[in-house]
PDB file of C-alpha atoms and ligand atoms in Angstrom:
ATOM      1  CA  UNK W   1       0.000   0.000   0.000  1.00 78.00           C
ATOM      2  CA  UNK W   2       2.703   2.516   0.910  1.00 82.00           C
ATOM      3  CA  UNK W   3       4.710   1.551  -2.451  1.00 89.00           C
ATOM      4  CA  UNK W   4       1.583   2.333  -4.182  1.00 89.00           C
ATOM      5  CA  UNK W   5       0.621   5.631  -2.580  1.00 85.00           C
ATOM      6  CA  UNK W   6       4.371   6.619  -3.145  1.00 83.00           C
ATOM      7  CA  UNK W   7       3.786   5.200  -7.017  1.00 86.00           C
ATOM      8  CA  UNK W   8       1.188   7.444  -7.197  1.00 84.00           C
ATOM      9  CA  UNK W   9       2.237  10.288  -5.956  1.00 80.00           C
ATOM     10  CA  UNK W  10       5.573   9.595  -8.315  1.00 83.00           C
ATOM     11  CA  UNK W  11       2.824   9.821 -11.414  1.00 86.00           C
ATOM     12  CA  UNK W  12       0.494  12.434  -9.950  1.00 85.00           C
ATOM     13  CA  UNK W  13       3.377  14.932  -8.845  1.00 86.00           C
ATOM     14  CA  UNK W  14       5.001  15.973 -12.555  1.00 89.00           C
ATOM     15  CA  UNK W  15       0.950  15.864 -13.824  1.00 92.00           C
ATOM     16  CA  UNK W  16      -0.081  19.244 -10.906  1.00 91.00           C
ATOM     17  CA  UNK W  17       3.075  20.456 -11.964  1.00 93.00           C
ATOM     18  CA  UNK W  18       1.943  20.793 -15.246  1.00 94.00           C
ATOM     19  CA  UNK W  19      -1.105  21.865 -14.535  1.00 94.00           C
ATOM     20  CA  UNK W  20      -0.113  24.492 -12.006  1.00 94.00           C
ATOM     21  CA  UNK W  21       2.157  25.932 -14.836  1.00 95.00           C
ATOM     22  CA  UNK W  22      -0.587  25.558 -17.361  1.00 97.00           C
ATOM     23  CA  UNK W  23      -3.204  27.162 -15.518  1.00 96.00           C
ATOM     24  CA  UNK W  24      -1.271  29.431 -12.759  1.00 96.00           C
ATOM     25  CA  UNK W  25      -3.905  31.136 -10.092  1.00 97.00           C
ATOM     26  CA  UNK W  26      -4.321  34.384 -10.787  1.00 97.00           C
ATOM     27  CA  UNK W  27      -2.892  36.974  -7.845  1.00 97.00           C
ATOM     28  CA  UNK W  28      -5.448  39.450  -5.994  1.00 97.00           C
ATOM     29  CA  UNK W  29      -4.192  43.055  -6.387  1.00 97.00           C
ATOM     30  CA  UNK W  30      -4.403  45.130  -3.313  1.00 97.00           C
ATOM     31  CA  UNK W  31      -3.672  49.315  -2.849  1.00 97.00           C
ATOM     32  CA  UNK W  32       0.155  49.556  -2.089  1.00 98.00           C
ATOM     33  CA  UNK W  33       0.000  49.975   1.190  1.00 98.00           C
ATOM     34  CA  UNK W  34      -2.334  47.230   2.038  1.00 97.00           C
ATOM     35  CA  UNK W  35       0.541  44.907   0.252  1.00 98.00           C
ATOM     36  CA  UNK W  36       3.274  46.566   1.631  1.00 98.00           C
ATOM     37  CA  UNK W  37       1.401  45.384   4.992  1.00 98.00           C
ATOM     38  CA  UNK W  38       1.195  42.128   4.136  1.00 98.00           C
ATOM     39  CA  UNK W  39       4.467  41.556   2.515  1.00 98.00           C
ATOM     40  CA  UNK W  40       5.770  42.340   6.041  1.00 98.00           C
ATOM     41  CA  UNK W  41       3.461  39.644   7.866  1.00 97.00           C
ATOM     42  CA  UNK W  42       4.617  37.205   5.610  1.00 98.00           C
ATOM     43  CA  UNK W  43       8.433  37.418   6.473  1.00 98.00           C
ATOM     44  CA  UNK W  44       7.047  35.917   9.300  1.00 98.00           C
ATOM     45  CA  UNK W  45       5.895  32.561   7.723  1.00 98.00           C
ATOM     46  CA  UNK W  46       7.459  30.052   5.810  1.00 98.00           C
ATOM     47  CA  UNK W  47       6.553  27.290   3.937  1.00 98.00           C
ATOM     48  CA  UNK W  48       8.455  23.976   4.233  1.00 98.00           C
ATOM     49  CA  UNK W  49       7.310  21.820   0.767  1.00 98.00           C
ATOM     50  CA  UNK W  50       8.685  19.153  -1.815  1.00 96.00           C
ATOM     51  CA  UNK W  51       8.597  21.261  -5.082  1.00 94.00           C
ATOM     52  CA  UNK W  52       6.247  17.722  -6.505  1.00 91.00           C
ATOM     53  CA  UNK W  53       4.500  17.299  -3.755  1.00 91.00           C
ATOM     54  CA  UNK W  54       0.000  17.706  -5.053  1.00 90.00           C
ATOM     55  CA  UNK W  55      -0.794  19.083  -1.230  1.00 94.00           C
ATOM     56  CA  UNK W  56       2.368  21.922  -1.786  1.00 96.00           C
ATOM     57  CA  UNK W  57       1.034  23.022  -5.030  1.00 95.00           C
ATOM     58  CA  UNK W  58      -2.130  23.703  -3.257  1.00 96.00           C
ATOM     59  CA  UNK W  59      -0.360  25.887  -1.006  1.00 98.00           C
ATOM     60  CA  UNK W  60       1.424  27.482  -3.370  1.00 98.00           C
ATOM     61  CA  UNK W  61      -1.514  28.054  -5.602  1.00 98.00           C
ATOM     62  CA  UNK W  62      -3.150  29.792  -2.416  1.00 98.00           C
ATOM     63  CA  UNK W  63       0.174  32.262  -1.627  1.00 98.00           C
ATOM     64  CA  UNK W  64      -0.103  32.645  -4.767  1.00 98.00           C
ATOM     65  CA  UNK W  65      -3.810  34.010  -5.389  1.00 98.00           C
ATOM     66  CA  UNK W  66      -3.190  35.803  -1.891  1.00 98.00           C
ATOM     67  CA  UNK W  67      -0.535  37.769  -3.456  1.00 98.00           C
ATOM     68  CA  UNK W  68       2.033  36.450  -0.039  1.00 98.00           C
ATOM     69  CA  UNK W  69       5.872  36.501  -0.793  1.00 98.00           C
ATOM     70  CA  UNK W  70       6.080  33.437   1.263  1.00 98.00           C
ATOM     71  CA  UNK W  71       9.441  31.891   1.332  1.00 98.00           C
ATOM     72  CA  UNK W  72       9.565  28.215   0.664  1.00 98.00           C
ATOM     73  CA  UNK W  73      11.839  26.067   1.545  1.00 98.00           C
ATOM     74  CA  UNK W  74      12.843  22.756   0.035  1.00 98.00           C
ATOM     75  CA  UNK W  75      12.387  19.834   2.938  1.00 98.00           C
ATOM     76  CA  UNK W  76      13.448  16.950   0.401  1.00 95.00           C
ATOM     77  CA  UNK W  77      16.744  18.569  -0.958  1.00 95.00           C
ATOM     78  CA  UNK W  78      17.550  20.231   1.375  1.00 97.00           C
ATOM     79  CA  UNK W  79      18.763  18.507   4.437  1.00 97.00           C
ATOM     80  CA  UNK W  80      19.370  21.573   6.526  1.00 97.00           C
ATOM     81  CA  UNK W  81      15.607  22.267   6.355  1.00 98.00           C
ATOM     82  CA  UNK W  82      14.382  18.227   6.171  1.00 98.00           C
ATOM     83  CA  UNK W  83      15.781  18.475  10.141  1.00 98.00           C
ATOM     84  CA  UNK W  84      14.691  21.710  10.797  1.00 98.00           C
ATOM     85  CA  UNK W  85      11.334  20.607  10.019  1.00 98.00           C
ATOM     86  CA  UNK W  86      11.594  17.168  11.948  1.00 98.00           C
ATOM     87  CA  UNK W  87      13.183  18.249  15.500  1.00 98.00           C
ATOM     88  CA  UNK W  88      11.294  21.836  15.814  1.00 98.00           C
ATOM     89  CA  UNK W  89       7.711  21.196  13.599  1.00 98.00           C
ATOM     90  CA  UNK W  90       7.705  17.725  15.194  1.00 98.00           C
ATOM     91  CA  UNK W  91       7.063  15.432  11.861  1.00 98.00           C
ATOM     92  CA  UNK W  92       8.736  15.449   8.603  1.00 97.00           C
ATOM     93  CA  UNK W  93       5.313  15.804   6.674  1.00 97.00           C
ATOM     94  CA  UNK W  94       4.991  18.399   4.139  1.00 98.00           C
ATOM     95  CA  UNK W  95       3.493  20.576   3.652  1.00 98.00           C
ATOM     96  CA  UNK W  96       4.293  22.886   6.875  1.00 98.00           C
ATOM     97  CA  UNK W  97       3.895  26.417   7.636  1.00 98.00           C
ATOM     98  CA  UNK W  98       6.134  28.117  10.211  1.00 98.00           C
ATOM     99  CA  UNK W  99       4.275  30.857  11.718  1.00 98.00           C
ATOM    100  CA  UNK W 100       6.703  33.109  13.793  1.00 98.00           C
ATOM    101  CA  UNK W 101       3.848  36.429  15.724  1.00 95.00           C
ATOM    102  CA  UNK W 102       5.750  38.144  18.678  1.00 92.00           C
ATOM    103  CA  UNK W 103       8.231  36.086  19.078  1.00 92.00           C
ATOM    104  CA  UNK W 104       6.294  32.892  19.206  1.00 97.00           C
ATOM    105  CA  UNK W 105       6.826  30.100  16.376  1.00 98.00           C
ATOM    106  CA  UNK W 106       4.420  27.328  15.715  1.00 98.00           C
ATOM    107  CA  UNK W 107       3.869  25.047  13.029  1.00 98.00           C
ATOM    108  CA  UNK W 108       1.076  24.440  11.208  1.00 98.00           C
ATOM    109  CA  UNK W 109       0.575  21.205   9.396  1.00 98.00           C
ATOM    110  CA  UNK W 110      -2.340  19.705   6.613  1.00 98.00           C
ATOM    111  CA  UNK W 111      -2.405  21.884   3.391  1.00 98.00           C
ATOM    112  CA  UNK W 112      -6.680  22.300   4.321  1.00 98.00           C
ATOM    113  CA  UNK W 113      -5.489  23.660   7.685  1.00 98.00           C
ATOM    114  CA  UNK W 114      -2.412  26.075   6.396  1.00 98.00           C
ATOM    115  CA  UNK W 115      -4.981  27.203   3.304  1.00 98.00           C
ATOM    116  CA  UNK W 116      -7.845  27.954   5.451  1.00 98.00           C
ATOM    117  CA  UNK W 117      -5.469  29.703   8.330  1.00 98.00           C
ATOM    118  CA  UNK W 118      -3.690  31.792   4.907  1.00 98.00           C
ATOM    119  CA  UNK W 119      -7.288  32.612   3.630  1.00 98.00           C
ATOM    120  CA  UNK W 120      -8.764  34.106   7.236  1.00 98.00           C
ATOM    121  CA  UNK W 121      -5.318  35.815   7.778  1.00 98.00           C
ATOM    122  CA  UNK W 122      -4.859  37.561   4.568  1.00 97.00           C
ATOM    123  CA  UNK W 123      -8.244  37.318   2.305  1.00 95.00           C
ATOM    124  CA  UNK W 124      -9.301  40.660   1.625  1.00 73.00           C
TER     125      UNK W 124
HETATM  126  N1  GSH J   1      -2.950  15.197   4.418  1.00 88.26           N
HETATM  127  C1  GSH J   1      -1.656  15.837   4.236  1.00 88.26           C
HETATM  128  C2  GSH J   1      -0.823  14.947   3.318  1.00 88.26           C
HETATM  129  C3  GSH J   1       0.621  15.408   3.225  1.00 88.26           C
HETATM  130  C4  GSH J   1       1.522  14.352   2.578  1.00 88.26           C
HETATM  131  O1  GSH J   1       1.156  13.185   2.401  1.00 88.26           O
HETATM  132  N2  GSH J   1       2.739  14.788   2.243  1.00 88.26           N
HETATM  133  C5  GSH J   1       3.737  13.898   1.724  1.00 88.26           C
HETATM  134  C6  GSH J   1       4.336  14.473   0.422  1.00 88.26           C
HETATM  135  S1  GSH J   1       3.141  14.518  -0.893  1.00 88.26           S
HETATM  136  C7  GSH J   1       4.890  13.784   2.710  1.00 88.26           C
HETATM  137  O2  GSH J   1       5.092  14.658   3.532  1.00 88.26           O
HETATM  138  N3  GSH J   1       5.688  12.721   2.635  1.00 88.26           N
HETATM  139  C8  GSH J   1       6.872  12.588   3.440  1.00 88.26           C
HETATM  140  C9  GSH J   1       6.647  11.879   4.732  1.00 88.26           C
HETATM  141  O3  GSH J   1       5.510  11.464   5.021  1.00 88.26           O
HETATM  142  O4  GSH J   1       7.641  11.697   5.466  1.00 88.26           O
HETATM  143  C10 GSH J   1      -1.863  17.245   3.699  1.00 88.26           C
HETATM  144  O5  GSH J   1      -2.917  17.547   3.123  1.00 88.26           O
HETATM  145  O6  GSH J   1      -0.977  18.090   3.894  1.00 88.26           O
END
């Protein structure tokens, strides 16, 4: 079963890709200062991902249409983040949003749970 889902996933990951390039979600526009706002709260969150991965893409594709300069970071090539991700966010599931507020870091897991927390934060 695990071979399968990873089978899968090996098939289904290059297909969103394509997709996602194909059909790219199309960015809210907000008044300059309203982005300059948010382009500050997002230096606050980052996004560990596989760049394949059908549950990043979704995340992605929701930063995206958000208009959030989100930095992403790699958790299968690179290793530094892969143990970042492990010892501080607890599992090395992707995807995974840091959230850093006040000093305070947390880490949000399930791409339903990081899309609906990106869409009450920053939705217009
Ligand atoms: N239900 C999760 C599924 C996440 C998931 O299965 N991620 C895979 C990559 S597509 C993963 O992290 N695999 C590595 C691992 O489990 O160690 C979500 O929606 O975020």
């Amino acid at each position: 079963m695990k071979y399968f889902m990873r089978a899968i996933r090996a098939v289904l990951g290059p297909l969103i890709l394509l997709w996602d390039k194909a059909f790219p979600a199309k960015p809210i526009t907000r008044e300059p200062a309203a982005q300059g706002e948010v382009d500050e709260a997002a230096q606050g969150l980052k996004l560990y991902q596989f760049l394949a991965c059908p549950f990043c893409v979704t995340v992605r594709r929701q930063m995206k249409r958000l208009a959030l300069p989100i930095e992403t970071r790699d958790a299968k090539r690179c290793e530094e983040w892969r143990e970042e991700l492990l010892s501080e966010g607890g599992s090395p599931k992707v995807p995974c949003l840091r959230i850093e507020e006040a000093g305070n870091v947390s880490w949000l897991y399930q791409s339903k749970a990081i899309n609906e927390y990106l869409e009450q934060r920053f939705a217009a």
